[in-house]
XYZ file of C-alpha atoms in Angstrom:
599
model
C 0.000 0.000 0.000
C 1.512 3.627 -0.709
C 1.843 6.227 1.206
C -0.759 8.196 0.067
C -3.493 5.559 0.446
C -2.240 4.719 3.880
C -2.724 8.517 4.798
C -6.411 8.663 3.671
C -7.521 5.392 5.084
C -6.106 6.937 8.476
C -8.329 10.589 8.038
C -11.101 8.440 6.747
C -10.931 5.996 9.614
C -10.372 9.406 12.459
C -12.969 11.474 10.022
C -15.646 9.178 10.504
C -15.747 8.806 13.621
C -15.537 12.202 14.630
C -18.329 13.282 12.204
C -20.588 10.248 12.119
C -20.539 9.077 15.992
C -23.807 9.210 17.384
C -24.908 11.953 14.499
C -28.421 11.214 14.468
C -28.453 10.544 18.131
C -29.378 13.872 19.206
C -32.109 16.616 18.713
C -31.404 19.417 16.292
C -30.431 22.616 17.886
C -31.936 26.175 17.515
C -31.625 28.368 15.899
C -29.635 27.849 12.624
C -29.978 23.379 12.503
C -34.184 23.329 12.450
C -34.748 26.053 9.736
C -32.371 24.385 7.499
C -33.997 21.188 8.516
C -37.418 22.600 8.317
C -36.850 24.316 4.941
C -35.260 21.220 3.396
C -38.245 19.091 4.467
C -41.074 21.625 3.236
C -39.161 21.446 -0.269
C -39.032 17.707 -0.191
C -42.440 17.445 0.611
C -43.647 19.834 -2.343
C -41.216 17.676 -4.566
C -39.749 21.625 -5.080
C -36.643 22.001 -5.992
C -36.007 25.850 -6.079
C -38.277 27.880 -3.818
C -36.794 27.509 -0.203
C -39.528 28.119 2.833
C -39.635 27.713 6.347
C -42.660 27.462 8.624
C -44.442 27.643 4.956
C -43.307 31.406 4.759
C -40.317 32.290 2.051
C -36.767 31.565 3.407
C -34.238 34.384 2.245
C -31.301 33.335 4.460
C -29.310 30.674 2.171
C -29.106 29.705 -1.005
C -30.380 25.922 -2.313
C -27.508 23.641 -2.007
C -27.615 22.743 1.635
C -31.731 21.695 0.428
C -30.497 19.778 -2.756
C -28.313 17.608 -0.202
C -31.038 17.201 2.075
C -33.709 16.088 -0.517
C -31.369 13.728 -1.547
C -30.828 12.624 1.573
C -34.411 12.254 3.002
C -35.474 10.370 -0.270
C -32.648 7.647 0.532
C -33.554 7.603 4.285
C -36.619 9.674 5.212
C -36.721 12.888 7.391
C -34.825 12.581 10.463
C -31.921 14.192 12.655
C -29.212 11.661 10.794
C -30.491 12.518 7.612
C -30.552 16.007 7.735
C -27.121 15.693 9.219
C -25.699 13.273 6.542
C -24.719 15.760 3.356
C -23.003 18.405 6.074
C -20.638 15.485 7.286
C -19.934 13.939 4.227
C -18.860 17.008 3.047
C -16.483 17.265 5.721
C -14.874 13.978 5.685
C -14.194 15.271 1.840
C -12.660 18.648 2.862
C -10.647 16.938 5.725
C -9.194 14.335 2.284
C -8.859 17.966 0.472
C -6.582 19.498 3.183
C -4.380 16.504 3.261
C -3.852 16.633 -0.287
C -3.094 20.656 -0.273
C -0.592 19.485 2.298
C 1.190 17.281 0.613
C 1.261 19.271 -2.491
C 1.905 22.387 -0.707
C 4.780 21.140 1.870
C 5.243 17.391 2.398
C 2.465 14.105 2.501
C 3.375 13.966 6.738
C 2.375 18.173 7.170
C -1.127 16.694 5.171
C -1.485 14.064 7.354
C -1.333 16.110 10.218
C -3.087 18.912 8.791
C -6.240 16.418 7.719
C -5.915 15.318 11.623
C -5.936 19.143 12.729
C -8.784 20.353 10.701
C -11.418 17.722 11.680
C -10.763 17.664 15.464
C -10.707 21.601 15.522
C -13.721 21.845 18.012
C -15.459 24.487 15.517
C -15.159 22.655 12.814
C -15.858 19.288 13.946
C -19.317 20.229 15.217
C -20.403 22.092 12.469
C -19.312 19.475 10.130
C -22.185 17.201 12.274
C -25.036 20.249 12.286
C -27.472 21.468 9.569
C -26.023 24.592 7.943
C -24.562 25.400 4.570
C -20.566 25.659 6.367
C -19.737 22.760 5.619
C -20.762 22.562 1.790
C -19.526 26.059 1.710
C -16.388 25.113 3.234
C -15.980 22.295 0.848
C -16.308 23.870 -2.222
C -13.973 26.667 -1.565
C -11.334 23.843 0.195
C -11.894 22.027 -3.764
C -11.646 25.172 -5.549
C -7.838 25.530 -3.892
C -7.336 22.081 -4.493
C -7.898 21.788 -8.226
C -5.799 25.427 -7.957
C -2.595 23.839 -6.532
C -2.881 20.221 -7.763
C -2.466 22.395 -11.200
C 0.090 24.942 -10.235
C 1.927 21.715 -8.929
C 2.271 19.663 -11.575
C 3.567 22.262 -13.796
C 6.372 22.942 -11.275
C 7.342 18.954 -11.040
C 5.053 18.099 -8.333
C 5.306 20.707 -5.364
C 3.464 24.235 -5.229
C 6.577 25.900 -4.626
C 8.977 24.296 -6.873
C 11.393 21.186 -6.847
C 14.024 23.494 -5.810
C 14.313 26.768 -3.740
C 16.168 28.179 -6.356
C 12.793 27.642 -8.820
C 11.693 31.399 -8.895
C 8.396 32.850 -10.665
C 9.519 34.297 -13.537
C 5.994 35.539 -15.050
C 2.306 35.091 -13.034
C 1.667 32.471 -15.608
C 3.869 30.173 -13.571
C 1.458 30.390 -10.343
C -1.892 30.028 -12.639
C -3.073 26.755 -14.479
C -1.829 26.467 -18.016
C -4.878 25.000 -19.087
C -8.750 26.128 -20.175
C -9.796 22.677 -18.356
C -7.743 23.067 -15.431
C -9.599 26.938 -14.960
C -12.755 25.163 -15.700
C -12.675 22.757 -12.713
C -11.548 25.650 -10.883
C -14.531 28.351 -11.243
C -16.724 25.698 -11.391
C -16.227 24.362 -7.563
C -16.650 28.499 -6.783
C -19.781 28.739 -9.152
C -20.658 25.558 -6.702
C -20.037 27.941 -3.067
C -22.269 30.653 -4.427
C -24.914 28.199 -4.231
C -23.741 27.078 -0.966
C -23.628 30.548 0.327
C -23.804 33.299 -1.812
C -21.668 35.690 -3.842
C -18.680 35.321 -1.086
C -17.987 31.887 -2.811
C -16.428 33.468 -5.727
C -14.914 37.177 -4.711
C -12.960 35.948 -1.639
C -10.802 32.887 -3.067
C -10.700 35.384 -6.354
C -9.212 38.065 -4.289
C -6.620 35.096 -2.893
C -5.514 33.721 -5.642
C -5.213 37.478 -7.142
C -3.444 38.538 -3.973
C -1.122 35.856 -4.735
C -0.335 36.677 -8.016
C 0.179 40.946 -6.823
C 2.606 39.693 -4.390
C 4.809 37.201 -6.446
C 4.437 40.208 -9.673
C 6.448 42.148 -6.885
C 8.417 40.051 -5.946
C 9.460 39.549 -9.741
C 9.878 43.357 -10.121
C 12.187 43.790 -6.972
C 14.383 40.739 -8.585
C 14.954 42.155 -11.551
C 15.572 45.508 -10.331
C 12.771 47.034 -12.276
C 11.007 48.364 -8.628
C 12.785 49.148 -5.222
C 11.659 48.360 -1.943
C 10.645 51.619 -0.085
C 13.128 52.470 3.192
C 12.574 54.066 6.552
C 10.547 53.436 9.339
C 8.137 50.154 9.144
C 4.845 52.106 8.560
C 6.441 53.713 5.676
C 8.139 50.521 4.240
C 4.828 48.737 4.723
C 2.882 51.496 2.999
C 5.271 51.301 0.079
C 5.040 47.723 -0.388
C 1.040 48.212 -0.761
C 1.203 50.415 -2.658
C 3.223 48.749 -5.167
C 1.223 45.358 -4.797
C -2.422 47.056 -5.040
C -1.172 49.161 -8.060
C -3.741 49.214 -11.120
C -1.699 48.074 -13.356
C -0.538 45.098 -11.674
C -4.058 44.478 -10.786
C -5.439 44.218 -14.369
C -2.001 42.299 -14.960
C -3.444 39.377 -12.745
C -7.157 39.771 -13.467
C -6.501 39.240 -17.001
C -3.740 36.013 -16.297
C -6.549 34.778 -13.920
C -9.101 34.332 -16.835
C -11.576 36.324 -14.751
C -14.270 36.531 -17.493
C -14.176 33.061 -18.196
C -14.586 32.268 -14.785
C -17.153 34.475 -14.753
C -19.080 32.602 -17.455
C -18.449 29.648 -15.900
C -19.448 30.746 -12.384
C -22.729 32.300 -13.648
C -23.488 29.406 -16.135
C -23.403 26.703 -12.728
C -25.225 29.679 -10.230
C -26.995 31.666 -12.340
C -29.974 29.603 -13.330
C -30.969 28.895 -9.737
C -31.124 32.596 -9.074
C -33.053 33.230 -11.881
C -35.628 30.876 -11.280
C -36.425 31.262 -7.978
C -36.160 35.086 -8.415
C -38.682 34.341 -11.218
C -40.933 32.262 -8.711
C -40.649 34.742 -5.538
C -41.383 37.840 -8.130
C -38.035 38.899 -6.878
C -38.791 39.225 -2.822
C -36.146 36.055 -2.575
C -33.540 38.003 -4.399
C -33.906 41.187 -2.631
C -34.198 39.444 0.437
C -30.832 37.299 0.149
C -29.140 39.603 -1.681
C -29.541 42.771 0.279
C -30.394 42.290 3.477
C -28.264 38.812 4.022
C -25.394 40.011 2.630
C -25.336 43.706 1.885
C -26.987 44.866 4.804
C -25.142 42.460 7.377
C -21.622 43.387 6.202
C -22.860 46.716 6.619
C -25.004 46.689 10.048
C -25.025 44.146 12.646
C -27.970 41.536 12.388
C -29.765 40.343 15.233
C -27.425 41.775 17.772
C -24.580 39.822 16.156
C -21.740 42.157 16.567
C -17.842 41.992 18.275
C -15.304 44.350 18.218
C -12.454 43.927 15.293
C -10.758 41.549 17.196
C -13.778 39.305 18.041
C -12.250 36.646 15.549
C -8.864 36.635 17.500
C -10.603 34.598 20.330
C -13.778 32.982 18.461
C -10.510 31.341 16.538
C -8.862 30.199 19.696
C -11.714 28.750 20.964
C -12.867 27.337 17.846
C -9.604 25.842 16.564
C -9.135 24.259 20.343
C -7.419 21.543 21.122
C -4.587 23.199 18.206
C -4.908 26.794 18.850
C -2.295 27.185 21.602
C 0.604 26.010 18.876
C -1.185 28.930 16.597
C 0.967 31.734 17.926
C 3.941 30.064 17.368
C 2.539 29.010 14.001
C 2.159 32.908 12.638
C 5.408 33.259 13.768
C 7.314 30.555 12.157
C 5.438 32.220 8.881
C 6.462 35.595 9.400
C 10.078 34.053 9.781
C 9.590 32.326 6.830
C 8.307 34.679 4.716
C 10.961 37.276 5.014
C 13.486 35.019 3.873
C 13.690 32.744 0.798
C 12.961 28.972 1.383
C 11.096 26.482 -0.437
C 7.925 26.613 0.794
C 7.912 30.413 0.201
C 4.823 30.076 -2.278
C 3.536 27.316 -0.659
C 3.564 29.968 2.752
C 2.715 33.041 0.776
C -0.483 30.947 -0.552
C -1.699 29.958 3.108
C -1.010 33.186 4.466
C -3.324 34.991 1.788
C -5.987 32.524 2.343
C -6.083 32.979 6.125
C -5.181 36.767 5.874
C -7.777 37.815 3.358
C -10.877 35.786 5.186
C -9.665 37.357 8.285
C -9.411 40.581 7.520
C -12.818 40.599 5.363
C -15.284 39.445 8.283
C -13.078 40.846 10.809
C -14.244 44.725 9.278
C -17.977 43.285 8.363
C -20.588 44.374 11.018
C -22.263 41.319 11.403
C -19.934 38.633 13.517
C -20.051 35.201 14.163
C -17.635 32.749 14.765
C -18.415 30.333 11.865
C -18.146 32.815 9.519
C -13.981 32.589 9.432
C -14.708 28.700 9.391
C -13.413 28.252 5.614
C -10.043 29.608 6.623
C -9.244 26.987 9.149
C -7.688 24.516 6.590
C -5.506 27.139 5.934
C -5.108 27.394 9.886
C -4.511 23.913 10.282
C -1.961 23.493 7.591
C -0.265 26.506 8.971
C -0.454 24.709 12.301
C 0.886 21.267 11.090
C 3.809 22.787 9.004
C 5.410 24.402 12.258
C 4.729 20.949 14.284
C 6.587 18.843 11.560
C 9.534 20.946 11.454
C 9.699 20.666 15.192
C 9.338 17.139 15.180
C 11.949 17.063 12.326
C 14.472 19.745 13.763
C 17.699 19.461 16.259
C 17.094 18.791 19.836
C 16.972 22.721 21.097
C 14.945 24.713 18.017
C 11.583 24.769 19.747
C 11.079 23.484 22.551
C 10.853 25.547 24.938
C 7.658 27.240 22.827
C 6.568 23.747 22.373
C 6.585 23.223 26.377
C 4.815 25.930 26.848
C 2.035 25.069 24.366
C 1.350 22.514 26.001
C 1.045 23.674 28.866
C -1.678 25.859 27.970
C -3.047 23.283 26.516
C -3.096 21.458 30.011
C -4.486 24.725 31.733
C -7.154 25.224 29.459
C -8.332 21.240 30.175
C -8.196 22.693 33.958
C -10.314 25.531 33.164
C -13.114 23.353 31.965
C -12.809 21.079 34.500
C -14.142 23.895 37.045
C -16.093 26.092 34.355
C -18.535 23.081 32.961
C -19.669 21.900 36.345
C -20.108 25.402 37.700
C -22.187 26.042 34.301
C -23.914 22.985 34.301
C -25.552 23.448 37.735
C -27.014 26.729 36.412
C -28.421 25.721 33.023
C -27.775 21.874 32.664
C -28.385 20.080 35.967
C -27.422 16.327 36.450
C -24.613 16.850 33.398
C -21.998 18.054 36.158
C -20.196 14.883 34.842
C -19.397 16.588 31.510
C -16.304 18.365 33.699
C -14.616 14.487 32.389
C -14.040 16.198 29.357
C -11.686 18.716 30.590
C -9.714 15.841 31.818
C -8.253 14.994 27.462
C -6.569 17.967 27.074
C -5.047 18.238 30.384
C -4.047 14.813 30.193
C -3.102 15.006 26.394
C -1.193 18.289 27.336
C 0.795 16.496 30.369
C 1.555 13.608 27.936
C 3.218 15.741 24.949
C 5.256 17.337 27.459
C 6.599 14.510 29.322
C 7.326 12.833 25.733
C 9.330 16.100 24.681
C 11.003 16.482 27.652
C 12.631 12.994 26.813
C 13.154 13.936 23.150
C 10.394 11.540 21.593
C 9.022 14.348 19.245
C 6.892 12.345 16.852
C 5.601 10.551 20.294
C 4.508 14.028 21.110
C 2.832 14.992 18.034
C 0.799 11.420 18.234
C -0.197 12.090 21.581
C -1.658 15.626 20.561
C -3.042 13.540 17.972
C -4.635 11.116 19.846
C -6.177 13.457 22.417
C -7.565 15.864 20.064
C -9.603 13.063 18.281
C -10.679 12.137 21.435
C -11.645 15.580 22.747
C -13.587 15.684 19.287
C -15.886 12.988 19.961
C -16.180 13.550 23.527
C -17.907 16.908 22.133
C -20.074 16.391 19.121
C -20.190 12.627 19.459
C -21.083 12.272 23.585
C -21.774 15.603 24.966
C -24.105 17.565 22.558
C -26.449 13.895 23.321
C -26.532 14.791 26.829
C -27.010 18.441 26.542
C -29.650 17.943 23.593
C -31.547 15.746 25.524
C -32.561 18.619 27.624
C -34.377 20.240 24.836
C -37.777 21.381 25.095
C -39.171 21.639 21.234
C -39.041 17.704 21.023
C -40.694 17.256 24.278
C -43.469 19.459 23.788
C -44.359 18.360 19.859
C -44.373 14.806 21.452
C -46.505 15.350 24.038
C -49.115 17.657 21.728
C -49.148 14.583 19.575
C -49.686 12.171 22.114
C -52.817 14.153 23.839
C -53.870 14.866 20.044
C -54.227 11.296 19.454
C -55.595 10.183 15.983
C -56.632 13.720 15.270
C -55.159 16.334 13.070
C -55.312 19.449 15.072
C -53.295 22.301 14.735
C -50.057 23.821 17.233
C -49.449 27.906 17.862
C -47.299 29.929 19.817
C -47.750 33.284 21.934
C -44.684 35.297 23.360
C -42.243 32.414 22.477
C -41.206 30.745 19.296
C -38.675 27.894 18.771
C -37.515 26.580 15.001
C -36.990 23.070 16.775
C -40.650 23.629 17.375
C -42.015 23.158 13.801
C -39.416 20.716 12.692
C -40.716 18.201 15.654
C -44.557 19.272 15.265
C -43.832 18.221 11.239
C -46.295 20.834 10.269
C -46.408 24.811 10.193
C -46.484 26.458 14.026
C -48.384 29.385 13.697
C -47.320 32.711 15.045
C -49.579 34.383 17.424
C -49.202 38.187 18.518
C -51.421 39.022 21.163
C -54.074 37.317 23.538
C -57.195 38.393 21.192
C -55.218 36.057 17.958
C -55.336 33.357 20.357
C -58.980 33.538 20.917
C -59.499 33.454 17.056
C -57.211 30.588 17.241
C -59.132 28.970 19.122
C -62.522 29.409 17.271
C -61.059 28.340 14.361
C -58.962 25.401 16.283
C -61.106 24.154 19.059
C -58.744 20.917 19.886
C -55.589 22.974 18.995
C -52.506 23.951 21.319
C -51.092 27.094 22.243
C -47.208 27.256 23.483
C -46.533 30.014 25.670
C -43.757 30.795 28.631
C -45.025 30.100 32.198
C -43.973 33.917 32.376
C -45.903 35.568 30.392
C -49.334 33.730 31.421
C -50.503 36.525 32.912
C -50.889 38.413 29.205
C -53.588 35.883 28.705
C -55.459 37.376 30.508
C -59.412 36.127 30.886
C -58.314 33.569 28.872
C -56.321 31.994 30.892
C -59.433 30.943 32.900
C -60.562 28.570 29.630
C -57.241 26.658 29.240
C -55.863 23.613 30.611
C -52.201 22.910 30.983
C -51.125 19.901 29.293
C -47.372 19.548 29.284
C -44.562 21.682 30.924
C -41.163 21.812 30.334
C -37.917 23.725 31.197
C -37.111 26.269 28.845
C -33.403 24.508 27.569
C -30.989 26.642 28.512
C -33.617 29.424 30.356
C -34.443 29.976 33.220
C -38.535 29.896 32.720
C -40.648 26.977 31.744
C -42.674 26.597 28.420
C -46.248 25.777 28.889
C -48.453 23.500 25.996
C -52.025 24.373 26.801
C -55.249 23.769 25.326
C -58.860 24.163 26.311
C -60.721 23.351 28.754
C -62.594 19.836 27.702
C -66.242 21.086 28.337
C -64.993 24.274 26.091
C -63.581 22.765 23.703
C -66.488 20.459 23.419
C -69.062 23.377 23.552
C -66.848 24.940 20.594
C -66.888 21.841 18.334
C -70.443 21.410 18.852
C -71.574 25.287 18.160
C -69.390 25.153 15.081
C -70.845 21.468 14.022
């Protein structure tokens, strides 16, 4: 068996079970995994393939792909948690095969393997590779896009991104683009691909990569050959200069035009376009102005739905998310800024990376709107940044290192010892009985304690394995084991089952009055409808004598009189809150009074 297939049956074998343990094993969780849910069932069950709704009202948030997946899926194995799950993780498994093979044509086949092994236990991205949202297919497509991008650049430089040699230098962009029509064609088409995944981003960020690239290399060129000279001084002045003569308009138009822009624009809007058309055709346009305005326009903009963070909100949504591997990331950025101020021959390979990670960074870091899977499509790039300074390590002399490594690790332990004593403290507040979730803490602190000890007695690839180990661990421990005991203390799923069972063999219909959950309609299986005020209920009501109302125990006193007609069928905790939800319904002899006077 070669080398190759040895590393892929290994991220296979870790990939699965970190995405596929216990993934339908758990209830869906508000607010993002039921409306992609919900609107993938509604469209299954209209056998529509373009209009996207949710609670049987028009869904502007995403585009289709995430709903093509899940039709797919729920005609293979019906409507259910696993199902709706299935396409993200899939997809996953696939980018966590892509980012080994960017690593071993970027750097080496061991920095892929360890890369593959870094991306899919990153706690961020291992649980949103298991949940209901267009990341993952987004995160895919882009992760493809750079694939087919450097698999080409590769083999026209005898196998490596950056040259056999470190004396291979770019003489002309051409050298850093594909050669070939067909090669650019598999390109734009896995980016025409992420704007149906998630919009117009799936095209102008990994554009403005790749063309960042290019500027700086063009420079680069030009400073070799004497034909530009780097600006002098103090570093604001030298770093002005050098962006100035990387964004210059000529170079820019250089690179557009080596980039094939307009055929990739043909090619993007020939895969996207029709989608857009028709269901701007079918929506008379409300979808389009919807998505395209207020989803993406408006939230770059303006902060949505109280989603906003100072500019460096993405500085600690990364550490957290990129946990158990984030405390090596400081040391990783500066291995790179080593790196890339002297020649080597990775230098392309690093300049690459570094634009992929920069440019997503920077982008969301200045939108309005912030959350922390939004930089989720630069954490390959993370993680191959990450593995490329922990294979040197492990590959250099006895001294270069170690004492950052030590330290690393040490954090690492500490942070294991901060969730030891945050979870159970947490949990007694919002998730009692699941104090013994503080177990979890233990794997890094353990896994931290473990590298060390193996360092300290120079076993370096030891070390790295034991990281290894204990992140796939912590992985599963997470999304595999923990989200099934904190889902089970959802409240949607208990309330839809218990308005089912007291419905019995009848149809009847469910509402809502100062609370509404997503989770709600996608375990009621039919449209929850929205009431505003106490005298909507009471036409509710009259039209929906055996119905049920779900309301929070409070705000029972806005009822008012009405309160004195209803009978309490099911309470629950509100998951997560600190107020229960009530699921009420009238009074029998009402009711019965009702059915008869409408009879």
């Amino acid at each position: 068996m070669t080398t190759v297939c040895r590393h892929q049956l290994v991220l296979l074998l870790i990939a699965g079970f970190v995405f596929f343990t216990n993934l339908g094993g758990y209830a869906l969780f508000d607010e993002d995994e039921p409306k992609n849910a919900v609107c993938g069932r509604e469209m299954f069950e209209r056998g529509d393939w373009i209009v996207p709704t949710f609670n049987a009202q028009l869904r502007t948030d995403k585009p289709v792909l995430i709903y093509w997946l899940m039709q797919i899926s729920f005609h293979l194995f019906g409507v259910s948690e696993f199902s709706s799950r299935l396409g993200s993780s899939l997809l996953a498994v696939g980018t966590t095969l892509l980012t080994y093979h960017l690593g071993r044509k970027l750097y080496s086949p061991p920095v892929g393997l360890l890369a593959g092994i870094i991306l899919c236990t990153s706690v961020m991205f291992s649980a949103v590779g298991r949940s209901v949202t267009p990341d993952s297919v987004l995160i895919f497509c882009l992760t493809l896009a750079f694939t087919i991008y450097v698999w080409t650049v590769a083999q026209q430089r005898g196998g490596q991104f950056s040259g056999i040699s470190a004396n291979q230098e770019v003489k002309r962009l051409a050298d850093l683009l594909p050669k070939t029509w067909l090669a650019s064609l598999a390109m734009y088409s896995a980016m025409g691909l992420a704007i149906l995944a998630k919009g117009p981003i799936g095209v102008l960020l990994p554009c403005t990569i790749i063309g960042l690239l290019l500027l700086i290399s063009q420079r680069e060129i030009e400073l070799t050959e004497g034909r530009i000279f780097a600006t002098v001084g103090p570093w604001w002045r030298r770093s002005l200069g050098s962006v100035t003569q990387v964004l210059r308009l000529s170079r820019i138009i250089e690179a557009a035009s080596a980039m094939r822009v307009l055929f990739g624009a043909v090619v993007v809007l020939t895969i996207a376009l029709p989608w857009y058309l028709a269901v701007g055709w079918q929506t008379d346009g409300v979808w389009l102005q919807g998505f395209l305005g207020d989803h993406n326009l408006a939230r770059f903009l303006k902060a949505k739905e109280h989603h906003s963070g100072p500019v460096f909100y993405y500085v600690i949504a990364i550490f957290w998310g990129s946990l158990p591997w984030s405390v090596f990331l400081p040391l990783s950025l500066w291995t790179l800024k080593n790196r890339l101020e002297k020649t080597n021959i990775d230098h392309h390979s690093d300049c690459f990376v570094a634009c992929w990670a920069g440019v997503w960074f920077a982008f969301f870091s200045y939108s309005s709107t912030k959350l922390p899977n939004y930089v989720l499509p630069m954490y390959p790039a993370l993680a191959l940044l990450t593995a490329r300074t922990l294979h040197a390590w492990q590959m250099s002399s006895a001294s270069q290192g170690m004492i950052s490594f030590r330290h690393s690790c040490r954090g690492l332990s500490a942070i294991g010892m901060l969730l030891m004593v945050s979870i159970p403290i947490a949990s007694s507040f919002l998730l009692p009985g699941e104090e013994w979730l503080l177990l979890i803490g233990a794997i890094p602190v353990m896994g931290g304690a473990f590298a060390y000890a193996a360092a300290e007695r120079e076993r370096r690839s030891q070390a790295i394995g034991i990281l290894s180990v204990s992140a796939v661990a912590l992985a599963i421990s997470i999304t595999g084991i923990g989200l099934a005991s904190v889902g089970s203390h959802q409240d949607s799923p208990k309330l839809a089952a218990a308005a089912r069972q007291a419905a019995g063999t009848m149809e009847v219909q469910l509402a809502a009055i100062n609370y509404f959950s997503p989770n709600l309609v996608f375990y009621w299986k039919h449209p929850v409808q929205r009431l505003r005020n106490p005298k909507e209920m009471t036409q509710f009501f009259n039209e929906n004598p055996r119905g049920f109302v779900v309301t929070r125990s409070d705000k029972l006193e806005m009822l008012g009189e009405q309160l004195s007609s209803l009978a309490e069928v099911a309470r629950h905790r509100r998951f997560l809150g600190n107020y229960d939800l009530v699921l009420l319904r009238r009074s029998t002899s009402v009711a019965l009074h009702n059915s008869s006077t409408t009879d």
